[in-house]
Amino acid sequence: MKVFKNITCLFLVFPVFLKAQIAPTLQELIDAALKQDATIEQQKLSIEEIELEQEKLKDLFLPKFELSGKYGYTYNSAHITIPGFNLPAIPPVFPGAKISEKNNAIHISGFLLNTKAEASVLIYSGGKVKFLAQALGEKELSHQALLNKSEDEVVTKITEVYDLFALVQANKKVLDESKKRLEENKKTADKALSYGLITAYDHKKIELAQATLDSKMVEYEGKKELVISQMQILTGIERERITSIQPDLQPINYQIWSNSIENRAEIQALQHGIKAAEYKIKAEKQWWQPKVQAVASLAHWGLYGNRISSSENIATLIPKKLDLQPENINLFPAFQVGIGFKWDIFDGKEGKTATKKAEIDKAILESKKADAMKKLNLNLQNNQTNYNIAKAQIQLKAKAKEIAENALKQVEKEFRYGLKKSVDLVEAEDDLEKAELEYQTAIFNQRRAAIELMKSVQDLNVKNLYE
């Protein structure tokens, strides 16, 4: 039973262990870096904000329902002045009289209850909302294009570190081969020294070359650790998995099928920005259009525990003050339904000013686009030139490497027969090591030039990098 449990635990742990040992692919590294990048995260949030603004515009045409009410004590007082006048005499019954001016105050108090339910819906916004929605749609596309540009920058950075990892490992192979050759040549030098064919000084030259190579090995380990740390920071992937990456550094064969830069993310972003500005201009020009909405309401008004009184007699000839306590007063239902509109005949030039500002914004974007087209065309030509030079450099360095290999073979042969000194052997070894390292560096630089050329026409495709 115990053995069975141990086997079960082994099967549960083994997939996790296996996953930790599997080296991540370039695509996995890129996907992880895209999730880690702060700039991309911020741009995605900006796009979500634009989408919320679009929803907000759509919500303007949704029905709105409001319910309100209040209850409280109310006290109102109205002051009335009754002017004086003369009553004409009616002989012999009434001798006439003069009525003086009087001030009277009417008091109304009680508990007031007021409730209201109102529904409204926007029927016509003057066309402004429609154009603003279209402007936001273009703005979202503009931000999406900029997001694509940021993603390309992340891909560029990851592939550069990935290739740098490959370059460091290629350099390690060069150093290993050089170390192996030096060990063989040292055996030859040991025999030559014992036979008196070379001096101790010549023999020390071989030892010095080995010590120099050991220091280069230490330098390699430092570079390797730095590249691994950089990749880990960019992707967040475990260090153990990154260490197991074994990339192959090969030239990229790329050919541009179209010299157009219209697909560049910068141009697309500006183009959508210009369209957004056009819709904004149309929206601002709708300032004079009337806005129409439908409204319906139902209200209740009531006065409870009320009292109506006066400070003086009701009238001059009626010797009685007003003192009433009527039953509850209610007004229900107070129902209204209809259509309302608002028409800005003159808004103090506010609409015209906003339209002018939108036109200026569009002109600025058009100027930026024209400037970007010039610079990006020049950038395309420059990257094409750099790519051609980088390809030629690979051929040149490959030829130099071949010459250095042949030279070292010749020196090694002559060294065995005592025709060359150890210093010649060390120099030939250094020349070959330098030629091989320069050849690997030329491939690295060619890959960088190819990627920049792809970006020049917005054609950066990961599948083209490692086929």
Short mmCIF file of C-alpha atoms in Angstrom, two decimals:
data_model
loop_
_atom_site.label_atom_id
_atom_site.label_comp_id
_atom_site.label_asym_id
_atom_site.label_seq_id
_atom_site.Cartn_x
_atom_site.Cartn_y
_atom_site.Cartn_z
CA MET A 1 0.00 0.00 0.00
CA LYS A 2 2.84 2.35 0.88
CA VAL A 3 4.53 1.59 -2.43
CA PHE A 4 1.29 2.35 -4.28
CA LYS A 5 1.04 5.76 -2.55
CA ASN A 6 4.63 6.57 -3.47
CA ILE A 7 3.98 5.70 -7.10
CA THR A 8 0.80 7.83 -7.10
CA CYS A 9 2.70 10.82 -5.69
CA LEU A 10 5.38 10.33 -8.32
CA PHE A 11 2.83 10.48 -11.13
CA LEU A 12 1.33 13.64 -9.63
CA VAL A 13 4.67 15.40 -9.25
CA PHE A 14 6.23 14.25 -12.52
CA PRO A 15 4.10 16.48 -14.87
CA VAL A 16 4.97 19.56 -12.80
CA PHE A 17 8.67 18.62 -12.85
CA LEU A 18 8.52 17.92 -16.58
CA LYS A 19 6.88 21.27 -17.28
CA ALA A 20 9.57 23.05 -15.27
CA GLN A 21 12.24 21.43 -17.48
CA ILE A 22 10.62 22.13 -20.86
CA ALA A 23 12.22 25.15 -22.47
CA PRO A 24 9.72 27.88 -23.45
CA THR A 25 9.22 28.55 -27.14
CA LEU A 26 9.73 31.99 -28.60
CA GLN A 27 5.96 32.38 -28.97
CA GLU A 28 5.48 31.55 -25.29
CA LEU A 29 8.12 34.11 -24.33
CA ILE A 30 6.42 36.75 -26.46
CA ASP A 31 2.95 35.99 -25.07
CA ALA A 32 4.28 36.19 -21.51
CA ALA A 33 6.05 39.49 -22.21
CA LEU A 34 2.90 40.98 -23.75
CA LYS A 35 1.03 40.22 -20.54
CA GLN A 36 3.82 41.72 -18.43
CA ASP A 37 4.30 44.97 -20.35
CA ALA A 38 2.93 48.01 -18.51
CA THR A 39 2.53 50.18 -21.63
CA ILE A 40 0.32 47.59 -23.32
CA GLU A 41 -1.76 47.20 -20.17
CA GLN A 42 -2.31 50.97 -20.01
CA GLN A 43 -3.28 51.16 -23.68
CA LYS A 44 -5.80 48.34 -23.22
CA LEU A 45 -7.32 50.26 -20.31
CA SER A 46 -7.56 53.35 -22.54
CA ILE A 47 -9.47 51.30 -25.13
CA GLU A 48 -11.83 50.05 -22.40
CA GLU A 49 -12.39 53.66 -21.36
CA ILE A 50 -13.37 54.57 -24.94
CA GLU A 51 -15.78 51.62 -25.01
CA LEU A 52 -17.38 52.94 -21.83
CA GLU A 53 -17.81 56.34 -23.49
CA GLN A 54 -19.53 54.61 -26.42
CA GLU A 55 -21.90 52.84 -24.04
CA LYS A 56 -22.60 56.15 -22.34
CA LEU A 57 -23.67 57.68 -25.65
CA LYS A 58 -25.96 54.74 -26.38
CA ASP A 59 -27.52 55.10 -22.93
CA LEU A 60 -28.70 58.62 -23.81
CA PHE A 61 -31.55 57.07 -25.82
CA LEU A 62 -32.61 54.71 -23.06
CA PRO A 63 -35.78 55.62 -21.11
CA LYS A 64 -35.18 57.28 -17.76
CA PHE A 65 -37.51 56.88 -14.80
CA GLU A 66 -37.40 59.05 -11.70
CA LEU A 67 -39.36 58.71 -8.48
CA SER A 68 -39.28 61.57 -5.96
CA GLY A 69 -41.20 62.60 -2.87
CA LYS A 70 -41.13 64.68 0.28
CA TYR A 71 -43.08 64.94 3.51
CA GLY A 72 -42.83 67.70 6.09
CA TYR A 73 -44.45 70.50 7.98
CA THR A 74 -45.31 73.64 6.04
CA TYR A 75 -46.24 77.09 7.20
CA ASN A 76 -47.12 79.88 4.77
CA SER A 77 -48.14 83.45 5.49
CA ALA A 78 -49.56 85.97 3.03
CA HIS A 79 -49.99 89.66 3.88
CA ILE A 80 -52.88 91.48 2.24
CA THR A 81 -53.52 95.22 2.37
CA ILE A 82 -57.18 96.26 2.01
CA PRO A 83 -57.33 99.86 0.78
CA GLY A 84 -59.61 102.35 2.52
CA PHE A 85 -62.68 103.86 0.86
CA ASN A 86 -65.74 106.05 1.56
CA LEU A 87 -69.27 104.69 1.77
CA PRO A 88 -71.73 107.12 0.18
CA ALA A 89 -74.56 108.48 2.33
CA ILE A 90 -78.05 107.13 1.77
CA PRO A 91 -80.35 109.76 3.40
CA PRO A 92 -82.08 109.43 5.66
CA VAL A 93 -81.16 105.80 6.41
CA PHE A 94 -77.35 105.86 6.23
CA PRO A 95 -75.36 108.99 6.79
CA GLY A 96 -72.25 107.65 5.04
CA ALA A 97 -68.93 106.47 6.53
CA LYS A 98 -65.17 106.36 5.90
CA ILE A 99 -63.53 102.93 5.93
CA SER A 100 -59.88 102.98 6.91
CA GLU A 101 -57.13 100.95 5.25
CA LYS A 102 -56.42 97.57 6.91
CA ASN A 103 -53.62 94.99 6.84
CA ASN A 104 -54.58 91.35 7.06
CA ALA A 105 -52.40 88.22 7.25
CA ILE A 106 -53.54 84.82 5.99
CA HIS A 107 -51.81 81.82 7.61
CA ILE A 108 -51.81 78.31 6.15
CA SER A 109 -50.15 75.47 8.05
CA GLY A 110 -50.15 71.66 7.96
CA PHE A 111 -48.23 68.59 6.93
CA LEU A 112 -47.42 68.48 3.21
CA LEU A 113 -46.96 65.25 1.22
CA ASN A 114 -45.71 65.50 -2.36
CA THR A 115 -44.77 62.52 -4.60
CA LYS A 116 -43.97 62.35 -8.29
CA ALA A 117 -43.05 59.65 -10.83
CA GLU A 118 -41.60 60.84 -14.13
CA ALA A 119 -40.46 58.95 -17.23
CA SER A 120 -38.61 60.51 -20.16
CA VAL A 121 -36.85 59.34 -23.29
CA LEU A 122 -34.65 61.24 -25.75
CA ILE A 123 -36.19 61.03 -29.22
CA TYR A 124 -33.85 63.21 -31.26
CA SER A 125 -30.48 64.68 -30.22
CA GLY A 126 -30.04 66.89 -33.23
CA GLY A 127 -27.75 64.30 -34.88
CA LYS A 128 -24.86 65.13 -32.55
CA VAL A 129 -24.88 61.82 -30.66
CA LYS A 130 -24.65 59.81 -33.88
CA PHE A 131 -21.56 61.66 -35.08
CA LEU A 132 -19.94 61.54 -31.64
CA ALA A 133 -20.44 57.76 -31.58
CA GLN A 134 -18.75 57.46 -34.98
CA ALA A 135 -15.89 59.66 -33.76
CA LEU A 136 -15.39 57.40 -30.74
CA GLY A 137 -15.36 54.36 -33.02
CA GLU A 138 -12.51 55.86 -35.05
CA LYS A 139 -10.74 56.88 -31.86
CA GLU A 140 -10.88 53.29 -30.64
CA LEU A 141 -9.36 52.06 -33.93
CA SER A 142 -6.61 54.66 -33.56
CA HIS A 143 -5.77 53.42 -30.07
CA GLN A 144 -5.85 49.84 -31.33
CA ALA A 145 -3.27 50.71 -33.99
CA LEU A 146 -1.01 52.24 -31.33
CA LEU A 147 -1.50 49.07 -29.27
CA ASN A 148 -0.29 47.02 -32.24
CA LYS A 149 2.80 49.23 -32.44
CA SER A 150 3.55 48.65 -28.75
CA GLU A 151 3.12 44.91 -29.24
CA ASP A 152 5.64 45.02 -32.10
CA GLU A 153 8.10 46.79 -29.81
CA VAL A 154 7.71 44.03 -27.23
CA VAL A 155 8.25 41.38 -29.92
CA THR A 156 11.36 43.25 -31.06
CA LYS A 157 12.78 43.37 -27.55
CA ILE A 158 12.07 39.70 -26.79
CA THR A 159 13.56 38.50 -30.09
CA GLU A 160 16.63 40.63 -29.45
CA VAL A 161 17.21 39.07 -26.03
CA TYR A 162 16.39 35.63 -27.48
CA ASP A 163 18.99 36.13 -30.24
CA LEU A 164 21.45 37.51 -27.70
CA PHE A 165 21.00 34.28 -25.76
CA ALA A 166 21.73 32.37 -28.97
CA LEU A 167 24.78 34.56 -29.63
CA VAL A 168 26.17 33.95 -26.16
CA GLN A 169 25.69 30.20 -26.53
CA ALA A 170 27.31 30.28 -30.00
CA ASN A 171 30.27 32.11 -28.47
CA LYS A 172 30.48 29.35 -25.86
CA LYS A 173 30.79 26.76 -28.62
CA VAL A 174 33.57 28.79 -30.24
CA LEU A 175 35.42 29.00 -26.93
CA ASP A 176 34.96 25.26 -26.31
CA GLU A 177 36.40 24.43 -29.72
CA SER A 178 39.28 26.82 -29.16
CA LYS A 179 39.96 25.27 -25.76
CA LYS A 180 39.95 21.79 -27.28
CA ARG A 181 42.46 22.82 -29.96
CA LEU A 182 44.71 24.50 -27.40
CA GLU A 183 44.74 21.36 -25.28
CA GLU A 184 45.85 19.31 -28.31
CA ASN A 185 48.48 21.87 -29.24
CA LYS A 186 49.75 21.97 -25.65
CA LYS A 187 50.43 18.25 -25.84
CA THR A 188 52.47 18.90 -28.97
CA ALA A 189 54.26 21.77 -27.20
CA ASP A 190 55.04 19.56 -24.21
CA LYS A 191 56.74 17.03 -26.49
CA ALA A 192 58.56 19.76 -28.40
CA LEU A 193 59.82 21.23 -25.12
CA SER A 194 61.05 17.83 -23.93
CA TYR A 195 62.93 17.36 -27.22
CA GLY A 196 64.37 20.85 -27.04
CA LEU A 197 62.58 21.97 -30.19
CA ILE A 198 61.00 25.01 -28.46
CA THR A 199 62.07 27.18 -25.56
CA ALA A 200 60.32 27.49 -22.22
CA TYR A 201 59.21 30.95 -23.29
CA ASP A 202 57.41 29.50 -26.31
CA HIS A 203 55.80 26.90 -24.08
CA LYS A 204 54.54 29.63 -21.70
CA LYS A 205 52.81 31.28 -24.65
CA ILE A 206 50.50 28.27 -24.92
CA GLU A 207 49.81 28.36 -21.19
CA LEU A 208 49.05 32.08 -21.37
CA ALA A 209 46.62 31.45 -24.22
CA GLN A 210 44.85 28.83 -22.10
CA ALA A 211 44.64 31.20 -19.13
CA THR A 212 43.21 33.93 -21.41
CA LEU A 213 40.63 31.47 -22.68
CA ASP A 214 39.64 30.55 -19.12
CA SER A 215 39.02 34.23 -18.36
CA LYS A 216 36.82 34.46 -21.45
CA MET A 217 34.83 31.51 -20.12
CA VAL A 218 34.20 33.42 -16.90
CA GLU A 219 33.12 36.44 -18.97
CA TYR A 220 30.75 34.19 -20.92
CA GLU A 221 29.08 32.94 -17.73
CA GLY A 222 28.49 36.52 -16.62
CA LYS A 223 26.91 37.47 -19.95
CA LYS A 224 24.76 34.36 -19.89
CA GLU A 225 23.43 35.12 -16.40
CA LEU A 226 22.69 38.70 -17.42
CA VAL A 227 20.69 37.59 -20.47
CA ILE A 228 18.74 35.04 -18.41
CA SER A 229 17.91 37.70 -15.80
CA GLN A 230 16.78 40.11 -18.50
CA MET A 231 14.51 37.49 -20.09
CA GLN A 232 13.05 36.57 -16.71
CA ILE A 233 12.22 40.21 -15.93
CA LEU A 234 10.57 40.71 -19.33
CA THR A 235 8.48 37.52 -19.28
CA GLY A 236 8.12 36.44 -15.65
CA ILE A 237 8.91 32.84 -16.64
CA GLU A 238 10.88 30.65 -14.24
CA ARG A 239 14.65 30.97 -14.44
CA GLU A 240 15.12 27.19 -14.70
CA ARG A 241 13.04 27.01 -17.88
CA ILE A 242 14.80 29.98 -19.47
CA THR A 243 18.18 28.40 -18.75
CA SER A 244 17.17 25.34 -20.79
CA ILE A 245 16.54 27.39 -23.96
CA GLN A 246 18.75 26.29 -26.87
CA PRO A 247 18.11 28.82 -29.68
CA ASP A 248 19.76 28.48 -33.06
CA LEU A 249 21.23 31.63 -34.56
CA GLN A 250 20.49 31.62 -38.30
CA PRO A 251 20.20 34.47 -40.84
CA ILE A 252 16.71 35.67 -41.81
CA ASN A 253 15.93 35.68 -45.51
CA TYR A 254 13.35 38.41 -45.99
CA GLN A 255 12.13 40.24 -49.06
CA ILE A 256 9.73 43.17 -49.15
CA TRP A 257 6.83 42.57 -51.50
CA SER A 258 5.49 46.11 -51.24
CA ASN A 259 7.30 49.36 -50.44
CA SER A 260 4.11 50.93 -49.08
CA ILE A 261 4.14 52.25 -45.54
CA GLU A 262 0.36 52.78 -45.46
CA ASN A 263 -0.03 49.80 -43.16
CA ARG A 264 2.31 51.21 -40.55
CA ALA A 265 0.59 51.46 -37.16
CA GLU A 266 1.53 55.15 -36.86
CA ILE A 267 -0.14 55.98 -40.19
CA GLN A 268 -3.21 53.92 -39.37
CA ALA A 269 -3.54 55.62 -35.99
CA LEU A 270 -3.30 59.08 -37.56
CA GLN A 271 -5.72 58.14 -40.35
CA HIS A 272 -8.35 56.99 -37.85
CA GLY A 273 -7.65 60.10 -35.79
CA ILE A 274 -8.38 62.28 -38.84
CA LYS A 275 -11.66 60.44 -39.45
CA ALA A 276 -12.57 60.88 -35.80
CA ALA A 277 -11.90 64.63 -36.15
CA GLU A 278 -14.15 64.76 -39.22
CA TYR A 279 -17.02 63.19 -37.28
CA LYS A 280 -16.33 65.57 -34.40
CA ILE A 281 -16.67 68.52 -36.80
CA LYS A 282 -20.01 67.18 -38.03
CA ALA A 283 -21.16 66.71 -34.44
CA GLU A 284 -20.24 70.25 -33.44
CA LYS A 285 -22.06 71.67 -36.49
CA GLN A 286 -25.32 70.24 -35.13
CA TRP A 287 -25.44 72.79 -32.31
CA TRP A 288 -28.43 74.61 -33.82
CA GLN A 289 -30.57 71.48 -34.28
CA PRO A 290 -33.49 71.11 -31.82
CA LYS A 291 -33.42 68.36 -29.20
CA VAL A 292 -36.68 66.48 -28.63
CA GLN A 293 -37.74 64.19 -25.81
CA ALA A 294 -40.99 62.56 -24.65
CA VAL A 295 -42.06 63.04 -21.01
CA ALA A 296 -44.79 61.48 -18.86
CA SER A 297 -45.37 62.12 -15.16
CA LEU A 298 -47.80 61.17 -12.40
CA ALA A 299 -47.92 63.27 -9.20
CA HIS A 300 -49.77 63.45 -5.90
CA TRP A 301 -50.10 66.53 -3.67
CA GLY A 302 -51.73 66.50 -0.24
CA LEU A 303 -52.08 68.75 2.87
CA TYR A 304 -52.93 67.05 6.16
CA GLY A 305 -53.76 68.39 9.62
CA ASN A 306 -54.05 71.84 8.10
CA ARG A 307 -55.36 75.12 9.38
CA ILE A 308 -56.20 78.35 7.56
CA SER A 309 -56.51 81.54 9.63
CA SER A 310 -56.31 85.33 9.36
CA SER A 311 -55.08 87.96 11.76
CA GLU A 312 -57.96 90.39 11.06
CA ASN A 313 -61.60 90.22 10.01
CA ILE A 314 -62.27 88.56 6.70
CA ALA A 315 -63.63 91.80 5.31
CA THR A 316 -64.28 95.28 6.57
CA LEU A 317 -68.00 94.78 6.93
CA ILE A 318 -67.75 91.17 8.16
CA PRO A 319 -66.72 91.21 11.83
CA LYS A 320 -65.22 87.71 11.85
CA LYS A 321 -61.71 86.35 11.52
CA LEU A 322 -60.93 83.46 9.26
CA ASP A 323 -60.31 80.23 11.20
CA LEU A 324 -60.81 77.03 9.22
CA GLN A 325 -59.64 73.48 9.79
CA PRO A 326 -60.74 71.75 6.60
CA GLU A 327 -60.43 68.06 5.94
CA ASN A 328 -57.34 66.74 4.19
CA ILE A 329 -56.74 68.36 0.81
CA ASN A 330 -55.57 65.99 -1.97
CA LEU A 331 -54.72 66.43 -5.62
CA PHE A 332 -54.42 63.03 -7.36
CA PRO A 333 -53.84 61.98 -10.01
CA ALA A 334 -51.90 64.91 -11.49
CA PHE A 335 -50.97 63.26 -14.81
CA GLN A 336 -49.01 64.85 -17.62
CA VAL A 337 -47.77 63.45 -20.93
CA GLY A 338 -46.26 65.21 -23.89
CA ILE A 339 -43.21 66.09 -25.97
CA GLY A 340 -40.70 68.75 -25.09
CA PHE A 341 -37.96 70.33 -27.15
CA LYS A 342 -35.01 72.62 -26.74
CA TRP A 343 -33.80 74.79 -29.59
CA ASP A 344 -30.67 76.90 -29.23
CA ILE A 345 -31.32 79.75 -31.62
CA PHE A 346 -28.18 81.60 -30.55
CA ASP A 347 -25.62 80.08 -28.18
CA GLY A 348 -23.17 82.98 -28.04
CA LYS A 349 -20.98 81.49 -30.83
CA GLU A 350 -20.15 78.54 -28.58
CA GLY A 351 -21.08 75.99 -31.29
CA LYS A 352 -19.08 77.79 -33.98
CA THR A 353 -16.04 78.02 -31.72
CA ALA A 354 -16.22 74.29 -30.94
CA THR A 355 -16.49 73.54 -34.68
CA LYS A 356 -13.45 75.69 -35.41
CA LYS A 357 -11.45 73.92 -32.72
CA ALA A 358 -12.35 70.51 -34.17
CA GLU A 359 -11.23 71.73 -37.61
CA ILE A 360 -7.90 72.85 -36.15
CA ASP A 361 -7.43 69.45 -34.47
CA LYS A 362 -8.01 67.76 -37.82
CA ALA A 363 -5.49 70.04 -39.53
CA ILE A 364 -2.88 69.21 -36.87
CA LEU A 365 -3.41 65.47 -37.41
CA GLU A 366 -3.14 65.86 -41.19
CA SER A 367 0.14 67.73 -40.74
CA LYS A 368 1.45 65.00 -38.43
CA LYS A 369 0.48 62.35 -40.98
CA ALA A 370 2.28 64.12 -43.82
CA ASP A 371 5.39 64.48 -41.65
CA ALA A 372 5.20 60.84 -40.54
CA MET A 373 4.90 59.65 -44.16
CA LYS A 374 8.17 61.43 -45.06
CA LYS A 375 10.04 60.10 -42.04
CA LEU A 376 8.74 56.55 -42.38
CA ASN A 377 9.62 56.42 -46.09
CA LEU A 378 13.13 57.53 -45.21
CA ASN A 379 13.19 54.96 -42.41
CA LEU A 380 12.19 52.24 -44.89
CA GLN A 381 15.02 53.15 -47.25
CA ASN A 382 17.50 53.28 -44.38
CA ASN A 383 16.41 49.87 -43.03
CA GLN A 384 16.59 48.33 -46.50
CA THR A 385 20.13 49.62 -46.86
CA ASN A 386 21.11 48.34 -43.42
CA TYR A 387 19.63 44.94 -44.24
CA ASN A 388 21.60 44.69 -47.50
CA ILE A 389 24.80 45.70 -45.70
CA ALA A 390 24.14 43.18 -42.92
CA LYS A 391 23.69 40.37 -45.47
CA ALA A 392 26.94 41.34 -47.18
CA GLN A 393 28.69 41.38 -43.81
CA ILE A 394 27.69 37.74 -43.20
CA GLN A 395 29.32 36.72 -46.48
CA LEU A 396 32.42 38.77 -45.65
CA LYS A 397 32.76 37.33 -42.15
CA ALA A 398 32.14 33.81 -43.44
CA LYS A 399 35.03 34.27 -45.89
CA ALA A 400 37.26 35.66 -43.14
CA LYS A 401 36.35 32.68 -40.96
CA GLU A 402 37.28 30.25 -43.75
CA ILE A 403 40.63 31.96 -44.28
CA ALA A 404 41.36 31.90 -40.54
CA GLU A 405 40.50 28.17 -40.33
CA ASN A 406 42.84 27.33 -43.19
CA ALA A 407 45.58 29.52 -41.72
CA LEU A 408 45.32 27.82 -38.32
CA LYS A 409 45.48 24.35 -39.90
CA GLN A 410 48.61 25.36 -41.76
CA VAL A 411 50.26 26.85 -38.68
CA GLU A 412 49.36 23.78 -36.58
CA LYS A 413 50.97 21.51 -39.20
CA GLU A 414 54.12 23.60 -39.37
CA PHE A 415 54.25 23.89 -35.56
CA ARG A 416 54.34 20.11 -35.24
CA TYR A 417 57.37 20.01 -37.52
CA GLY A 418 59.07 22.87 -35.69
CA LEU A 419 58.69 25.32 -38.56
CA LYS A 420 56.49 27.74 -36.57
CA LYS A 421 56.82 29.11 -33.07
CA SER A 422 54.13 28.96 -30.41
CA VAL A 423 53.51 32.69 -30.78
CA ASP A 424 52.47 32.05 -34.40
CA LEU A 425 50.15 29.31 -33.23
CA VAL A 426 48.57 31.51 -30.57
CA GLU A 427 48.10 34.34 -33.06
CA ALA A 428 46.46 32.01 -35.55
CA GLU A 429 44.20 30.63 -32.83
CA ASP A 430 43.20 34.17 -31.76
CA ASP A 431 42.50 35.11 -35.39
CA LEU A 432 40.19 32.13 -35.85
CA GLU A 433 38.40 32.76 -32.56
CA LYS A 434 37.91 36.42 -33.49
CA ALA A 435 36.69 35.49 -36.99
CA GLU A 436 34.16 32.99 -35.65
CA LEU A 437 32.85 35.43 -33.05
CA GLU A 438 32.55 38.18 -35.67
CA TYR A 439 30.68 35.77 -37.94
CA GLN A 440 28.14 34.99 -35.20
CA THR A 441 27.82 38.70 -34.41
CA ALA A 442 27.20 39.44 -38.10
CA ILE A 443 24.30 36.95 -38.07
CA PHE A 444 22.93 38.62 -34.92
CA ASN A 445 23.14 42.06 -36.56
CA GLN A 446 21.53 40.75 -39.75
CA ARG A 447 18.58 39.45 -37.77
CA ARG A 448 18.18 42.85 -36.11
CA ALA A 449 18.24 44.56 -39.52
CA ALA A 450 15.70 42.07 -40.93
CA ILE A 451 13.29 42.69 -38.03
CA GLU A 452 13.56 46.45 -38.44
CA LEU A 453 12.88 46.04 -42.17
CA MET A 454 9.77 43.99 -41.38
CA LYS A 455 8.57 46.70 -39.02
CA SER A 456 9.12 49.31 -41.74
CA VAL A 457 6.17 47.86 -43.68
CA GLN A 458 4.25 46.53 -40.65
CA ASP A 459 5.05 42.92 -41.52
CA LEU A 460 6.67 41.64 -38.33
CA ASN A 461 5.76 37.95 -38.24
CA VAL A 462 7.25 35.67 -35.60
CA LYS A 463 6.96 32.65 -37.91
CA ASN A 464 9.42 34.30 -40.32
CA LEU A 465 12.06 34.63 -37.62
CA TYR A 466 12.72 30.99 -36.78
CA GLU A 467 11.75 28.84 -39.73
#
